[in-house]
Tab-separated table of C-alpha atoms in Angstrom:
chain	number	residue	atom	x	y	z
Y	27	UNK	CA	36.565	54.600	13.106
Y	28	UNK	CA	34.261	57.189	11.509
Y	29	UNK	CA	31.233	54.902	11.829
Y	30	UNK	CA	32.082	54.188	15.485
Y	31	UNK	CA	32.073	57.912	16.236
Y	32	UNK	CA	28.750	58.288	14.417
Y	33	UNK	CA	27.241	55.490	16.473
Y	34	UNK	CA	28.416	57.136	19.693
Y	35	UNK	CA	26.726	60.407	18.676
Y	36	UNK	CA	23.532	58.615	17.662
Y	37	UNK	CA	23.436	56.718	20.957
Y	38	UNK	CA	22.651	60.032	22.645
Y	39	UNK	CA	19.324	60.181	20.778
Y	40	UNK	CA	18.266	56.563	20.434
Y	41	UNK	CA	15.504	55.685	22.855
Y	42	UNK	CA	14.823	59.244	24.011
Y	43	UNK	CA	11.654	59.625	21.978
Y	44	UNK	CA	9.446	57.740	19.553
Y	45	UNK	CA	8.940	60.459	16.963
Y	46	UNK	CA	10.240	60.320	13.425
Y	47	UNK	CA	13.356	62.347	14.211
Y	48	UNK	CA	14.761	59.805	16.611
Y	49	UNK	CA	13.712	57.094	14.163
Y	50	UNK	CA	16.466	58.473	11.926
Y	51	UNK	CA	19.076	57.664	14.535
Y	52	UNK	CA	17.658	54.228	15.249
Y	53	UNK	CA	17.776	53.534	11.516
Y	54	UNK	CA	21.365	54.676	11.075
Y	55	UNK	CA	22.639	52.651	14.028
Y	56	UNK	CA	21.685	49.516	12.084
Y	57	UNK	CA	23.985	50.429	9.160
Y	58	UNK	CA	27.638	49.474	9.656
Y	59	UNK	CA	29.161	49.782	6.216
Y	60	UNK	CA	28.260	53.189	4.769
Y	61	UNK	CA	30.367	56.344	4.934
Y	62	UNK	CA	27.212	58.421	4.343
Y	63	UNK	CA	26.163	57.840	7.969
Y	64	UNK	CA	28.063	60.881	9.234
Y	65	UNK	CA	26.515	63.189	6.614
Y	66	UNK	CA	23.056	61.893	7.449
Y	67	UNK	CA	23.600	62.425	11.154
Y	68	UNK	CA	24.796	65.974	10.503
Y	69	UNK	CA	21.667	66.704	8.435
Y	70	UNK	CA	19.520	65.578	11.375
Y	71	UNK	CA	21.529	67.390	14.053
Y	72	UNK	CA	21.621	70.674	12.135
Y	73	UNK	CA	18.015	70.730	10.941
Y	74	UNK	CA	15.930	68.419	13.118
Y	75	UNK	CA	12.290	68.425	11.934
Y	76	UNK	CA	13.240	70.270	8.731
Y	77	UNK	CA	15.576	67.438	7.752
Y	78	UNK	CA	12.675	65.464	6.251
Y	79	UNK	CA	10.832	68.505	4.863
Y	80	UNK	CA	10.657	68.086	1.073
Y	81	UNK	CA	11.216	71.861	0.686
Y	82	UNK	CA	14.515	71.770	2.588
Y	83	UNK	CA	17.056	71.919	-0.254
Y	84	UNK	CA	20.368	72.864	1.403
Y	85	UNK	CA	21.827	70.314	1.186
Y	86	UNK	CA	18.629	68.240	0.885
Y	87	UNK	CA	16.269	66.086	2.940
Y	88	UNK	CA	15.564	62.544	4.082
Y	89	UNK	CA	13.533	60.191	1.911
Y	90	UNK	CA	12.652	56.516	2.220
Y	91	UNK	CA	12.365	53.609	-0.202
Y	92	UNK	CA	11.732	49.876	-0.292
Y	93	UNK	CA	13.464	47.209	-2.349
Y	94	UNK	CA	10.757	44.621	-3.015
Y	95	UNK	CA	11.943	41.084	-3.788
Y	96	UNK	CA	10.358	37.699	-4.254
Y	97	UNK	CA	10.614	35.284	-1.339
Y	98	UNK	CA	13.815	33.676	-2.682
Y	99	UNK	CA	15.528	37.014	-3.470
Y	100	UNK	CA	15.944	36.087	-7.113
Y	101	UNK	CA	14.034	39.081	-8.501
Y	102	UNK	CA	13.567	42.720	-7.485
Y	103	UNK	CA	10.657	44.989	-8.407
Y	104	UNK	CA	11.423	48.267	-10.196
Y	105	UNK	CA	9.099	51.090	-11.227
Y	106	UNK	CA	9.558	53.170	-14.384
Y	107	UNK	CA	9.670	56.715	-12.998
Y	108	UNK	CA	8.076	59.198	-15.423
Y	109	UNK	CA	9.860	62.372	-14.297
Y	110	UNK	CA	13.304	60.860	-13.865
Y	111	UNK	CA	13.031	58.440	-16.799
Y	112	UNK	CA	14.719	55.767	-14.703
Y	113	UNK	CA	13.926	52.353	-13.270
Y	114	UNK	CA	13.971	52.650	-9.480
Y	115	UNK	CA	12.691	51.022	-6.300
Y	116	UNK	CA	9.393	52.358	-4.862
Y	117	UNK	CA	9.846	55.251	-2.457
Y	118	UNK	CA	9.478	58.941	-1.835
Y	119	UNK	CA	9.099	61.730	0.694
Y	120	UNK	CA	7.936	61.730	4.288
Y	121	UNK	CA	4.368	63.060	4.360
Y	122	UNK	CA	2.236	64.576	7.118
Y	123	UNK	CA	0.836	61.708	9.131
Y	124	UNK	CA	3.814	59.382	8.611
Y	125	UNK	CA	5.078	58.300	12.029
Y	126	UNK	CA	8.316	56.639	10.916
Y	127	UNK	CA	10.437	55.970	7.876
Y	128	UNK	CA	9.222	52.403	7.622
Y	129	UNK	CA	5.582	53.529	7.680
Y	130	UNK	CA	6.340	56.096	4.971
Y	131	UNK	CA	8.055	53.367	2.953
Y	132	UNK	CA	5.066	51.044	3.299
Y	133	UNK	CA	2.728	53.815	2.168
Y	134	UNK	CA	4.851	54.641	-0.884
Y	135	UNK	CA	5.148	50.956	-1.783
Y	136	UNK	CA	1.381	50.458	-1.735
Y	137	UNK	CA	0.634	53.728	-3.547
Y	138	UNK	CA	3.106	53.124	-6.364
Y	139	UNK	CA	2.637	49.387	-6.957
Y	140	UNK	CA	-0.754	48.483	-5.521
Y	141	UNK	CA	0.860	45.866	-3.266
Y	142	UNK	CA	-0.911	45.668	0.093
Y	143	UNK	CA	0.439	42.397	1.505
Y	144	UNK	CA	4.174	42.040	2.061
Y	145	UNK	CA	6.810	41.145	4.646
Y	146	UNK	CA	9.168	44.026	5.447
Y	147	UNK	CA	12.304	43.915	7.571
Y	148	UNK	CA	11.881	46.193	10.636
Y	149	UNK	CA	15.263	47.884	10.227
Y	150	UNK	CA	16.801	49.379	7.061
Y	151	UNK	CA	19.446	47.416	5.210
Y	152	UNK	CA	20.970	50.316	3.265
Y	153	UNK	CA	21.277	54.117	3.204
Y	154	UNK	CA	22.245	56.245	0.232
Y	155	UNK	CA	22.843	59.910	-0.584
Y	156	UNK	CA	22.215	60.835	-4.217
Y	157	UNK	CA	21.611	63.979	-6.247
Y	158	UNK	CA	18.041	64.827	-7.248
Y	159	UNK	CA	17.971	67.081	-10.316
Y	160	UNK	CA	16.579	70.592	-10.601
Y	161	UNK	CA	12.907	70.811	-11.559
Y	162	UNK	CA	11.458	73.556	-13.772
Y	163	UNK	CA	7.754	73.983	-14.546
Y	164	UNK	CA	6.456	76.535	-17.050
Y	165	UNK	CA	9.861	78.224	-17.066
Y	166	UNK	CA	9.914	78.610	-13.279
Y	167	UNK	CA	12.247	76.675	-11.008
Y	168	UNK	CA	10.193	74.526	-8.648
Y	169	UNK	CA	13.207	73.129	-6.834
Y	170	UNK	CA	16.981	73.402	-7.265
Y	171	UNK	CA	19.446	70.543	-7.458
Y	172	UNK	CA	19.531	68.926	-4.026
Y	173	UNK	CA	20.344	65.652	-2.307
Y	174	UNK	CA	18.064	62.854	-1.174
Y	175	UNK	CA	19.255	61.170	2.021
Y	176	UNK	CA	17.512	57.854	1.426
Y	177	UNK	CA	16.811	55.268	4.131
Y	178	UNK	CA	16.124	51.919	2.465
Y	179	UNK	CA	14.184	48.857	3.568
Y	180	UNK	CA	13.844	45.304	2.262
Y	181	UNK	CA	10.462	43.674	1.673
Y	182	UNK	CA	9.444	40.313	0.267
Y	183	UNK	CA	6.266	39.393	-1.593
Y	184	UNK	CA	4.841	36.523	-3.581
Y	185	UNK	CA	6.031	37.101	-7.153
Y	186	UNK	CA	2.508	36.333	-8.395
Y	187	UNK	CA	1.133	39.330	-6.460
Y	188	UNK	CA	-1.106	41.566	-8.567
Y	189	UNK	CA	0.559	44.875	-9.473
Y	190	UNK	CA	-1.208	48.168	-10.135
Y	191	UNK	CA	0.960	51.162	-11.018
Y	192	UNK	CA	0.342	54.723	-9.890
Y	193	UNK	CA	-0.611	56.220	-13.258
Y	194	UNK	CA	0.342	59.824	-12.422
Y	195	UNK	CA	3.999	59.082	-11.658
Y	196	UNK	CA	4.819	55.678	-13.097
Y	197	UNK	CA	4.982	54.344	-16.656
Y	198	UNK	CA	5.336	50.694	-15.710
Y	199	UNK	CA	6.458	48.068	-13.194
Y	200	UNK	CA	8.685	45.079	-13.841
Y	201	UNK	CA	10.520	42.268	-12.087
Y	202	UNK	CA	14.265	42.311	-12.747
Y	203	UNK	CA	16.761	39.564	-11.814
Y	204	UNK	CA	18.651	40.616	-8.696
Y	205	UNK	CA	21.880	39.829	-10.518
Y	206	UNK	CA	20.935	42.415	-13.193
Y	207	UNK	CA	19.949	45.263	-10.842
Y	208	UNK	CA	23.085	47.353	-11.378
Y	209	UNK	CA	23.048	46.619	-15.124
Y	210	UNK	CA	19.444	47.849	-15.305
Y	211	UNK	CA	20.093	51.001	-13.271
Y	212	UNK	CA	23.853	51.709	-13.236
Y	213	UNK	CA	24.172	53.690	-10.012
Y	214	UNK	CA	26.694	53.024	-7.245
Y	215	UNK	CA	23.879	52.641	-4.747
Y	216	UNK	CA	22.282	49.961	-6.917
Y	217	UNK	CA	25.565	48.082	-7.196
Y	218	UNK	CA	25.852	48.051	-3.410
Y	219	UNK	CA	22.245	46.896	-2.962
Y	220	UNK	CA	22.717	44.159	-5.565
Y	221	UNK	CA	25.726	42.836	-3.652
Y	222	UNK	CA	23.802	42.917	-0.370
Y	223	UNK	CA	20.796	41.088	-1.810
Y	224	UNK	CA	22.998	38.398	-3.353
Y	225	UNK	CA	24.841	37.994	-0.045
Y	226	UNK	CA	21.586	37.633	1.913
Y	227	UNK	CA	20.247	35.162	-0.651
Y	228	UNK	CA	23.390	33.038	-0.717
Y	229	UNK	CA	23.719	32.937	3.051
Y	230	UNK	CA	20.193	31.548	3.395
Y	231	UNK	CA	20.719	28.683	0.960
């Protein structure tokens, strides 16, 4: 019922404009199984263009990411994030010049992994709200604890594709079995993505 109400509210915006704000609503309409939809819609309605501003901390801002798999969906690519000390999917903030979440996701994917050729699904297959920790530099708080409202896409590449990490932010890149995604990074959002990837893989066999 809650998701139906969210879809009715989003239908007011979908198709009205092609800018990145309305892209949020088009993205959320595609997600049927996530209770975070209502919170994401509220972030957009209450803040509009500030909702993807990386300096908007209360309660947070939109981000985008891409789960990169091999063609058979047996393996998923994870980066070793220096600051967070975690293994995560490529992704990040919306930057000036990005015209949509998927374009921002493509840019982040190429910047962080060096991958230029890939097949990406046009609509997101998952959304997730998670806490991003406080950052302090030289004893001064750069940003407080806040939430990332992440819109997630699925891409496929040849597993033999050459990888080149972004040295400034990433310690390494590795392929992990899809079945071990949650074990590698034990977050609820990863468990959900693992189940979705396995379901997509099994249904295509």
